[in-house]
PDB file of C-alpha atoms in Angstrom:
ATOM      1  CA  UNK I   1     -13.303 -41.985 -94.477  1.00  0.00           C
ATOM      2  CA  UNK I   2      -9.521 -41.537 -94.617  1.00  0.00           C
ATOM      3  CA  UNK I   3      -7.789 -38.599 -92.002  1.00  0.00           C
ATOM      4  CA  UNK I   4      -4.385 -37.619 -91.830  1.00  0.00           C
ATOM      5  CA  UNK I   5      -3.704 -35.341 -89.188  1.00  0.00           C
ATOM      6  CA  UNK I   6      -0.097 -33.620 -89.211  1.00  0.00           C
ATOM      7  CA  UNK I   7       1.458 -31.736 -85.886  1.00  0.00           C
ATOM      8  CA  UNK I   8       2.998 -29.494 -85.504  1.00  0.00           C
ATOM      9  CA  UNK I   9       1.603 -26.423 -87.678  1.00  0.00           C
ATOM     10  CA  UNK I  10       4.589 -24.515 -87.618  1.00  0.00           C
ATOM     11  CA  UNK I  11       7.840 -25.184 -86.481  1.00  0.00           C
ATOM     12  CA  UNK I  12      10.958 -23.299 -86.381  1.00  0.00           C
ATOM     13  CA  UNK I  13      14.530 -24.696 -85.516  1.00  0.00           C
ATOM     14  CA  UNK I  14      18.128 -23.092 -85.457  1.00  0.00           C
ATOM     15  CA  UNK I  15      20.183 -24.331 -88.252  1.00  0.00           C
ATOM     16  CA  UNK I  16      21.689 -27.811 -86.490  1.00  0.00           C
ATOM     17  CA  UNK I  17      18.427 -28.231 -84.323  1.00  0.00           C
ATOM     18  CA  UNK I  18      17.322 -31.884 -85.157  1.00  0.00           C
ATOM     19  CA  UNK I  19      13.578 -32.291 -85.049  1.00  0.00           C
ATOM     20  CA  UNK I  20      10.656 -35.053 -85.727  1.00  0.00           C
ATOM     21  CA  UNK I  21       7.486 -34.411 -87.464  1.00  0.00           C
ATOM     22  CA  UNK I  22       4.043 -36.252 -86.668  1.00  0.00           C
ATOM     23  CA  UNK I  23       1.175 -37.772 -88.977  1.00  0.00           C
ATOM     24  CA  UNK I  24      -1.681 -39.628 -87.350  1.00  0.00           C
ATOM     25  CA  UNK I  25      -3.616 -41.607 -89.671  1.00  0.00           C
ATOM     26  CA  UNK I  26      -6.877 -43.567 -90.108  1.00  0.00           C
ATOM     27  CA  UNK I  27      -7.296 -45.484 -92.847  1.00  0.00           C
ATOM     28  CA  UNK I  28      -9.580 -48.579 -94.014  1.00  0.00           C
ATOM     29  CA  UNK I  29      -6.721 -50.495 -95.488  1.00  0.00           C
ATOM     30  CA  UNK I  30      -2.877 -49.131 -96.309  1.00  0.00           C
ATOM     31  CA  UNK I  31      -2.548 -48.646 -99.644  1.00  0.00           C
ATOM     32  CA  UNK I  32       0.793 -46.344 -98.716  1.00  0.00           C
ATOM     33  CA  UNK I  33       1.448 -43.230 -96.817  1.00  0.00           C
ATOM     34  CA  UNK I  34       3.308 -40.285 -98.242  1.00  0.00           C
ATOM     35  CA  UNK I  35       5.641 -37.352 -97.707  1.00  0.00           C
ATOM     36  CA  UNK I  36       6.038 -34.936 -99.733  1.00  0.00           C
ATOM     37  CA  UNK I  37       7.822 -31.241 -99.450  1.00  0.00           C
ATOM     38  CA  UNK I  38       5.997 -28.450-100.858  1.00  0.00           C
ATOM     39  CA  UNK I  39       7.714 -24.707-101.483  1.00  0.00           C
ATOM     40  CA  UNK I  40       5.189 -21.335-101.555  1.00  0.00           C
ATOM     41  CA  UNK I  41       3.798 -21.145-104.880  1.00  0.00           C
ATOM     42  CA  UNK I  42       5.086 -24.854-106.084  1.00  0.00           C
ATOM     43  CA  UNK I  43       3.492 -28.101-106.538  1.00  0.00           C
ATOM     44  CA  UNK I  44       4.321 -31.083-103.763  1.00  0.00           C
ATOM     45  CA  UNK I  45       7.520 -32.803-104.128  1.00  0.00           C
ATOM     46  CA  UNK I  46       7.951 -36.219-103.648  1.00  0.00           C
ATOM     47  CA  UNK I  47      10.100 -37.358-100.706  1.00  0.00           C
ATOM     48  CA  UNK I  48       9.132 -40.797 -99.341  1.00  0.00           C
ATOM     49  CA  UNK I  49       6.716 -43.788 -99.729  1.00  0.00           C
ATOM     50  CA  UNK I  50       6.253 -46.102 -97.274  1.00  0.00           C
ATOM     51  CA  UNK I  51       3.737 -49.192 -96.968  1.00  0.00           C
ATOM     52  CA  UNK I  52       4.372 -51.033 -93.964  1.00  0.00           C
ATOM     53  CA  UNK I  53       4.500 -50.625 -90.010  1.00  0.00           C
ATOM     54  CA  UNK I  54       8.386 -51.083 -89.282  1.00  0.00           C
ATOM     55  CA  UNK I  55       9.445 -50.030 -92.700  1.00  0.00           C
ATOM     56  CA  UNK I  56      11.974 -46.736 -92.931  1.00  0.00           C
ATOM     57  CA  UNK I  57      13.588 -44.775 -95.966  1.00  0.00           C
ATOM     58  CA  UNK I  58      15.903 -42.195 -95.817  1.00  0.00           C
ATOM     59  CA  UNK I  59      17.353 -38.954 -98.146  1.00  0.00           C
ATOM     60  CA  UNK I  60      19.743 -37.080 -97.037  1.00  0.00           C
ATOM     61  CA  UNK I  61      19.110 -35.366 -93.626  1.00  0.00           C
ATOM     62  CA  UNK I  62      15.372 -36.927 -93.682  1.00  0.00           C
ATOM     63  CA  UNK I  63      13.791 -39.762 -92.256  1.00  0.00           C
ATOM     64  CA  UNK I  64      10.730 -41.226 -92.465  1.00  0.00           C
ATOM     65  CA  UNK I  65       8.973 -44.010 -90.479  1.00  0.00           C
ATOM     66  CA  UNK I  66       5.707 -45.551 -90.043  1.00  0.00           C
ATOM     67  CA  UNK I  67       3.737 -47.558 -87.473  1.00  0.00           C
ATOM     68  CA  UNK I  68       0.417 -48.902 -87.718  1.00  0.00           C
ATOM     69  CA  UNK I  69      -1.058 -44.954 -86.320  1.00  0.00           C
ATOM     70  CA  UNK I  70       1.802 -42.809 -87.708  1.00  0.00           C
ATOM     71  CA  UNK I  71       4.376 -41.704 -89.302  1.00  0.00           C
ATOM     72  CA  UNK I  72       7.815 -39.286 -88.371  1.00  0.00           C
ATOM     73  CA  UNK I  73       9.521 -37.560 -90.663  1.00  0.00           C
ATOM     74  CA  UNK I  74      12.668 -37.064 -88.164  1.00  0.00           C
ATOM     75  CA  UNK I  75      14.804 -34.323 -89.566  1.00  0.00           C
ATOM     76  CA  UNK I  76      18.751 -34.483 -88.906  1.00  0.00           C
ATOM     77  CA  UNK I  77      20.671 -31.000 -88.261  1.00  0.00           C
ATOM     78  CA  UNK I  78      18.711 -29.112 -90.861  1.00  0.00           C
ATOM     79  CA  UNK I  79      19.718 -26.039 -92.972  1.00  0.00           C
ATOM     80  CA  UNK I  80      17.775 -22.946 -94.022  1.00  0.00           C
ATOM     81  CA  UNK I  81      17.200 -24.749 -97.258  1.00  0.00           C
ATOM     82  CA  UNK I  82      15.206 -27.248 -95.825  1.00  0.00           C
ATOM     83  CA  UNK I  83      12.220 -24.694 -95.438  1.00  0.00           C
ATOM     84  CA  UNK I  84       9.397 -25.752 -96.670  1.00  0.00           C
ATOM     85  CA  UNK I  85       5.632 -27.009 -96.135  1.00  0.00           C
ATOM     86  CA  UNK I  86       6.290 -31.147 -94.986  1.00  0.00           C
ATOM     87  CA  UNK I  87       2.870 -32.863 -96.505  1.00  0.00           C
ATOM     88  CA  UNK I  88       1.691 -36.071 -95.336  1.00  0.00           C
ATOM     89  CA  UNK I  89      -1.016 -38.040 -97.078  1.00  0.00           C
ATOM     90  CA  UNK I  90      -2.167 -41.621 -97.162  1.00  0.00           C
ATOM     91  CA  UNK I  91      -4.371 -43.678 -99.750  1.00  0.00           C
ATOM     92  CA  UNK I  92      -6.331 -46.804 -98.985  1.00  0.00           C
ATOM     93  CA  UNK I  93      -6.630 -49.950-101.066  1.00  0.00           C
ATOM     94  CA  UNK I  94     -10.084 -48.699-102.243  1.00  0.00           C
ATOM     95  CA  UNK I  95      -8.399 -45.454-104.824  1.00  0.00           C
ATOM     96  CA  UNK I  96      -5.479 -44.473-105.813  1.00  0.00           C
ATOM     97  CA  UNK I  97      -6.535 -40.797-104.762  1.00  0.00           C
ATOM     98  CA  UNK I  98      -4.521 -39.356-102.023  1.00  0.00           C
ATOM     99  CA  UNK I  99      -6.005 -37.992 -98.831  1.00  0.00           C
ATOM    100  CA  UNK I 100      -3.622 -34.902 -97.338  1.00  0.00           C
ATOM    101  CA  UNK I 101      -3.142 -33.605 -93.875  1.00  0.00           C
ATOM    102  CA  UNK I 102      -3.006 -29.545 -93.767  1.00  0.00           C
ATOM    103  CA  UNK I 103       1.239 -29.226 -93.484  1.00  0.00           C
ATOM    104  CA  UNK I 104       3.733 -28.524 -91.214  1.00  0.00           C
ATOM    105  CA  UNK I 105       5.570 -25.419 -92.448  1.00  0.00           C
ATOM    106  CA  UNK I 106       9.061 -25.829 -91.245  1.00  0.00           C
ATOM    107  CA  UNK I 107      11.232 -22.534 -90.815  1.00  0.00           C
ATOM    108  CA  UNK I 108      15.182 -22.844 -90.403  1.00  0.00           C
ATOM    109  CA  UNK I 109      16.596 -20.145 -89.355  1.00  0.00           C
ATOM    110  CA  UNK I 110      20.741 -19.520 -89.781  1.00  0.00           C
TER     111      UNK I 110
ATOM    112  CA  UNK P   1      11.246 -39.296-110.449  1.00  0.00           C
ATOM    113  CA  UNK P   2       8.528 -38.557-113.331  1.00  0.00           C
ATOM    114  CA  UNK P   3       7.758 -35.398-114.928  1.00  0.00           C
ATOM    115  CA  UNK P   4       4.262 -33.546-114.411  1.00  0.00           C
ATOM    116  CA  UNK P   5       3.605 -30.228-116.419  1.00  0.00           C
ATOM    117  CA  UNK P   6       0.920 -27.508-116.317  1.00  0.00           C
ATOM    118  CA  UNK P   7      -0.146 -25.166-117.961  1.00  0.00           C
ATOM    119  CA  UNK P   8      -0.707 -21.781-117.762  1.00  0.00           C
ATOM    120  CA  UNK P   9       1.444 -21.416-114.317  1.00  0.00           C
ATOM    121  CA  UNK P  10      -1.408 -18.238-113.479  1.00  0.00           C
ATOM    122  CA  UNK P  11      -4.153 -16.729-114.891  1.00  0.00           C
ATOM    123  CA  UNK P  12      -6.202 -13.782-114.368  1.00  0.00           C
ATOM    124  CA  UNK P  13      -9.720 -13.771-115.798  1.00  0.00           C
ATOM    125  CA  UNK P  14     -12.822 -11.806-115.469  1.00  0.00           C
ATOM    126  CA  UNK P  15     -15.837 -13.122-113.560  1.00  0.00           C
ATOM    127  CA  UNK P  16     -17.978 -15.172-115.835  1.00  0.00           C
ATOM    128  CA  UNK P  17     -15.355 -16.328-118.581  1.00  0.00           C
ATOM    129  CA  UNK P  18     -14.594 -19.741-118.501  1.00  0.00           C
ATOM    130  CA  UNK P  19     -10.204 -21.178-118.387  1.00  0.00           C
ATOM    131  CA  UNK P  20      -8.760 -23.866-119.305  1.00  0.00           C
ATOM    132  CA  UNK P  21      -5.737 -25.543-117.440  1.00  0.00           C
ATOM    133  CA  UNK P  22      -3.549 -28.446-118.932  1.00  0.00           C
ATOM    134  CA  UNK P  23      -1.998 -31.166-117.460  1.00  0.00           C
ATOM    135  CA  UNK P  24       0.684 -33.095-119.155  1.00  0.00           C
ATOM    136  CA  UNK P  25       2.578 -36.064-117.891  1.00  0.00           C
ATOM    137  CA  UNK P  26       5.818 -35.611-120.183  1.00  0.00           C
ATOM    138  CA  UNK P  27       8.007 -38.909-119.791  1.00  0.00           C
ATOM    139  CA  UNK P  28       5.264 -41.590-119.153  1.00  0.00           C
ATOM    140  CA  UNK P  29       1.606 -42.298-119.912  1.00  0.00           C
ATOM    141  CA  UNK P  30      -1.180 -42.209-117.202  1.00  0.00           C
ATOM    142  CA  UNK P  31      -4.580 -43.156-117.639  1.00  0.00           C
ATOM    143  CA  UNK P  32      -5.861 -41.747-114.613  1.00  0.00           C
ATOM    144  CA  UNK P  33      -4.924 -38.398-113.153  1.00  0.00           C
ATOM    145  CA  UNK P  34      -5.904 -36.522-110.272  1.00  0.00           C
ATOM    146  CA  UNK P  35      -6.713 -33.013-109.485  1.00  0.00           C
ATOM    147  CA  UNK P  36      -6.408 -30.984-106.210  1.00  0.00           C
ATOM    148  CA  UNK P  37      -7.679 -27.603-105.617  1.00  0.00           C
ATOM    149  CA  UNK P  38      -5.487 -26.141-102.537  1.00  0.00           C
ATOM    150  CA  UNK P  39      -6.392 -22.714-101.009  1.00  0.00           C
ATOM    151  CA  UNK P  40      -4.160 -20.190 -98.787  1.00  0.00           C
ATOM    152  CA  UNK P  41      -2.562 -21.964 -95.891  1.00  0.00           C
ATOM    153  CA  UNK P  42      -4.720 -25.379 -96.302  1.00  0.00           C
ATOM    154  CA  UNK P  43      -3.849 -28.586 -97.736  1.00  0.00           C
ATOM    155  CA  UNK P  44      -4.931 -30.201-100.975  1.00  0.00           C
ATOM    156  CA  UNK P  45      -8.196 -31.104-101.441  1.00  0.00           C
ATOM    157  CA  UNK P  46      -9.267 -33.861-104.291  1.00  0.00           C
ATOM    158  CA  UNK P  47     -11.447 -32.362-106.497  1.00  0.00           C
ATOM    159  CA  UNK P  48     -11.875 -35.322-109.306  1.00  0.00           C
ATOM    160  CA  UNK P  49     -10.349 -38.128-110.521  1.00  0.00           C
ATOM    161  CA  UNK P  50      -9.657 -37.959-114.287  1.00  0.00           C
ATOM    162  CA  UNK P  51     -10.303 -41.086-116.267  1.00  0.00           C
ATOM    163  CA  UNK P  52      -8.941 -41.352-119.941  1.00  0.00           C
ATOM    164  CA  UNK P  53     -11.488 -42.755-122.331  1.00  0.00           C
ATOM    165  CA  UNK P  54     -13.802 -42.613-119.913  1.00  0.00           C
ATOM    166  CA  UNK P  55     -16.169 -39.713-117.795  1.00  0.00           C
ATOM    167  CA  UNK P  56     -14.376 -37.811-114.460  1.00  0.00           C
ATOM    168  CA  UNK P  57     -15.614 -38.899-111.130  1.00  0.00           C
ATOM    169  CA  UNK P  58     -16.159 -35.907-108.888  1.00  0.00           C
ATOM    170  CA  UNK P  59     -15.497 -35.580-105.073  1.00  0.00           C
ATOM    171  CA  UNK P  60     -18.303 -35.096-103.568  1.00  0.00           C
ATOM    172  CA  UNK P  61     -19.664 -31.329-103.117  1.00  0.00           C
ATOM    173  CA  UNK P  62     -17.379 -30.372-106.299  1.00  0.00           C
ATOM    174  CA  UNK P  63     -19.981 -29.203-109.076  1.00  0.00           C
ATOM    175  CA  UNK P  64     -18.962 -31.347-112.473  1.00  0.00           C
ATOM    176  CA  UNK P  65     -21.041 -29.013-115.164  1.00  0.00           C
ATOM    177  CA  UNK P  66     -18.548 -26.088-113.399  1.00  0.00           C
ATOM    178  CA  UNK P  67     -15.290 -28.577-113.556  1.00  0.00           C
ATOM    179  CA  UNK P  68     -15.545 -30.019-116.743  1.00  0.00           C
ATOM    180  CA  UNK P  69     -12.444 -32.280-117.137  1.00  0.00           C
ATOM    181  CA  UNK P  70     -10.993 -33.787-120.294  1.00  0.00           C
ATOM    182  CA  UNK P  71      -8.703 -36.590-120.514  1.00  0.00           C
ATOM    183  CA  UNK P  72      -7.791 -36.889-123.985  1.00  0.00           C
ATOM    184  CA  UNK P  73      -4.665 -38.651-123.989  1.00  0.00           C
ATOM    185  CA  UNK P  74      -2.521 -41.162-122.277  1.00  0.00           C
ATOM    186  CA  UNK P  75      -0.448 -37.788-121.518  1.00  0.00           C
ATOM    187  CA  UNK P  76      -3.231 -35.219-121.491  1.00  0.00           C
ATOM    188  CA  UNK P  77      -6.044 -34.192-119.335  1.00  0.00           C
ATOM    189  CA  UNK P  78      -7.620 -30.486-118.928  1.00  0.00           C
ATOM    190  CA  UNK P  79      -9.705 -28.612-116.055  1.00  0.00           C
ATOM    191  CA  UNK P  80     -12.072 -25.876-117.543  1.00  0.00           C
ATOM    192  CA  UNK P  81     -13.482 -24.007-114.945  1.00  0.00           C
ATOM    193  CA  UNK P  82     -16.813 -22.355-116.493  1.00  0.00           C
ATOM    194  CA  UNK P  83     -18.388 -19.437-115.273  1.00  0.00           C
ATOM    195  CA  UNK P  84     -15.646 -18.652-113.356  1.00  0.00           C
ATOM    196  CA  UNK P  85     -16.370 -16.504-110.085  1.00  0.00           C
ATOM    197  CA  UNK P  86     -14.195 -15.295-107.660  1.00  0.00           C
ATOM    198  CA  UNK P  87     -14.594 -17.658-105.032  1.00  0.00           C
ATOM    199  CA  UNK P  88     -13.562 -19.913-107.591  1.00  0.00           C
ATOM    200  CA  UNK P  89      -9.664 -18.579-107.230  1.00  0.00           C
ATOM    201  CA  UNK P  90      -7.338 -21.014-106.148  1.00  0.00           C
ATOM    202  CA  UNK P  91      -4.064 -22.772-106.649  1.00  0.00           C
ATOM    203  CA  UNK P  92      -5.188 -26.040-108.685  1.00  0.00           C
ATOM    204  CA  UNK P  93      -2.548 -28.798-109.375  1.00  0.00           C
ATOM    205  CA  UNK P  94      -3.181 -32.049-110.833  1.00  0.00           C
ATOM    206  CA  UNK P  95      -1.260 -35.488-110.260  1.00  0.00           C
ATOM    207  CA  UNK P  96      -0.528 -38.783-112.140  1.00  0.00           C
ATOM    208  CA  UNK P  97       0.797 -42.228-110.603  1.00  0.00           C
ATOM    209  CA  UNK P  98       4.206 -43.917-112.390  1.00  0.00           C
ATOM    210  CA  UNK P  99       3.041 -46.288-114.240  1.00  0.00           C
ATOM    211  CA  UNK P 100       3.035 -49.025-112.507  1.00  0.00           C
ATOM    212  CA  UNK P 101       3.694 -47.411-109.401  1.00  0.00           C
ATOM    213  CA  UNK P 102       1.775 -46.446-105.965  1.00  0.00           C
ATOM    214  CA  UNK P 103       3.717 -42.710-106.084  1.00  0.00           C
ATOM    215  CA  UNK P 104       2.204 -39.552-107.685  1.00  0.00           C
ATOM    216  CA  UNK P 105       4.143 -37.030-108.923  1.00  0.00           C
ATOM    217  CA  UNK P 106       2.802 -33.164-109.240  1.00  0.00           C
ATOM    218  CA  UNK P 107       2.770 -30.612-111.912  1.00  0.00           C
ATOM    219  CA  UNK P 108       4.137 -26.824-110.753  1.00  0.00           C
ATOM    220  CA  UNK P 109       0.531 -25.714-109.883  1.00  0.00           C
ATOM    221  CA  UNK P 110      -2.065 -23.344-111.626  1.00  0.00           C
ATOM    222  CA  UNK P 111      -2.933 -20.311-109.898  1.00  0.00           C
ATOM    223  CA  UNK P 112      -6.322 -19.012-110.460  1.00  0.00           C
ATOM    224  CA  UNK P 113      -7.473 -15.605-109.979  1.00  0.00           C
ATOM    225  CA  UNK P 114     -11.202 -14.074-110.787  1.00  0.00           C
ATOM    226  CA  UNK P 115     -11.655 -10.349-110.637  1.00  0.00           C
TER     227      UNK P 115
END
């Protein structure tokens, strides 16, 4: 069975304050692992794909890496505006279906 | 990035009435969509996988005679929730892959409420 585990629950940085976010991961075979953004009251945004230990990808002030356990989403002198619920969620060769940690909600204050 | 719509965005019904909740994929065609039931401050949990032409295949523990899913398009598939009670309100959003793509992209959400 697929897990994603995501750390912290809750974060909060000072506007500036560059951070990293964590997601552990078991899987039976990589089909990809995925972040996504999600606001209160909104459906998940897409952010990154990745399929490969080693591989990055970048937008803006985020990036995201994976090893063969984890991925960071590292997050480069944020702003208030990048508040939001961070999702990370993997699915395995077997099903297209994703399998979602619970979140980090990310609070940047000014 | 593709475009995902749903519809209604809320809904308010009484206990034992059944809803209905669309999901359109606007700009491509998807035979297989997902949908996720998430609840306050949790994650998104997989509640079926929507097939078109062909029956849903239910998580396990999700009841399909309550969940009756439609897909009846390449663009189209619907959630009824029968016999709606209020344990059954949630925030349900469905998903389709690109065709021809690993990514899924979400519609705006459903929020379910049952007085």
């Amino acid at each position: 069975e697929d897990q994603v585990t995501q750390s912290p629950e809750a974060l909060r940085l000072q506007e500036g304050e560059s951070s990293s976010l964590n997601c552990s991961y078991t899987v039976s075979g990589l089909r990809g692992l995925f972040w996504y953004r999600q606001d209160p009251g909104k459906g998940p945004e897409f952010l990154f794909t990745l399929y490969s230990a080693g591989e990055e990808k970048e937008k803006e002030r985020l990036k995201a890496t994976l090893t063969k356990k984890e991925s960071f989403l590292h997050i480069t002198a944020p702003k208030p505006e990048d508040s939001a619920t961070y999702l990370c969620a993997v699915s395995d060769t077997g099903r297209r279906a994703l399998t979602f940690g619970s979140g980090t909600r990310l609070q940047v204050q000014p | 990035g593709a475009v995902v719509s749903q519809h209604p965005s809320w809904v308010i019904c009484k206990s034992g009435t059944s809803v209905k909740i669309e999901c359109r994929s606007l700009d491509f065609q998807a035979t297989t969509m997902f949908w996720y039931r998430q609840f306050p401050k949790q994650s998104l949990m997989l509640m079926a996988t929507s097939n078109e032409g062909s029956k849903a295949t239910y998580e396990q523990g999700v009841e399909k005679d309550k969940f009756l899913i439609n897909h009846a398009s390449l663009t189209l598939s619907t959630l009824t929730v029968t016999s709606a009670h209020p344990e059954d309100s949630s925030f349900y959003i469905c998903s389709a892959p690109a065709s021809g793509g690993n990514e899924q992209f979400f519609g705006p959400g459903t929020r379910l409420t049952v007085l």
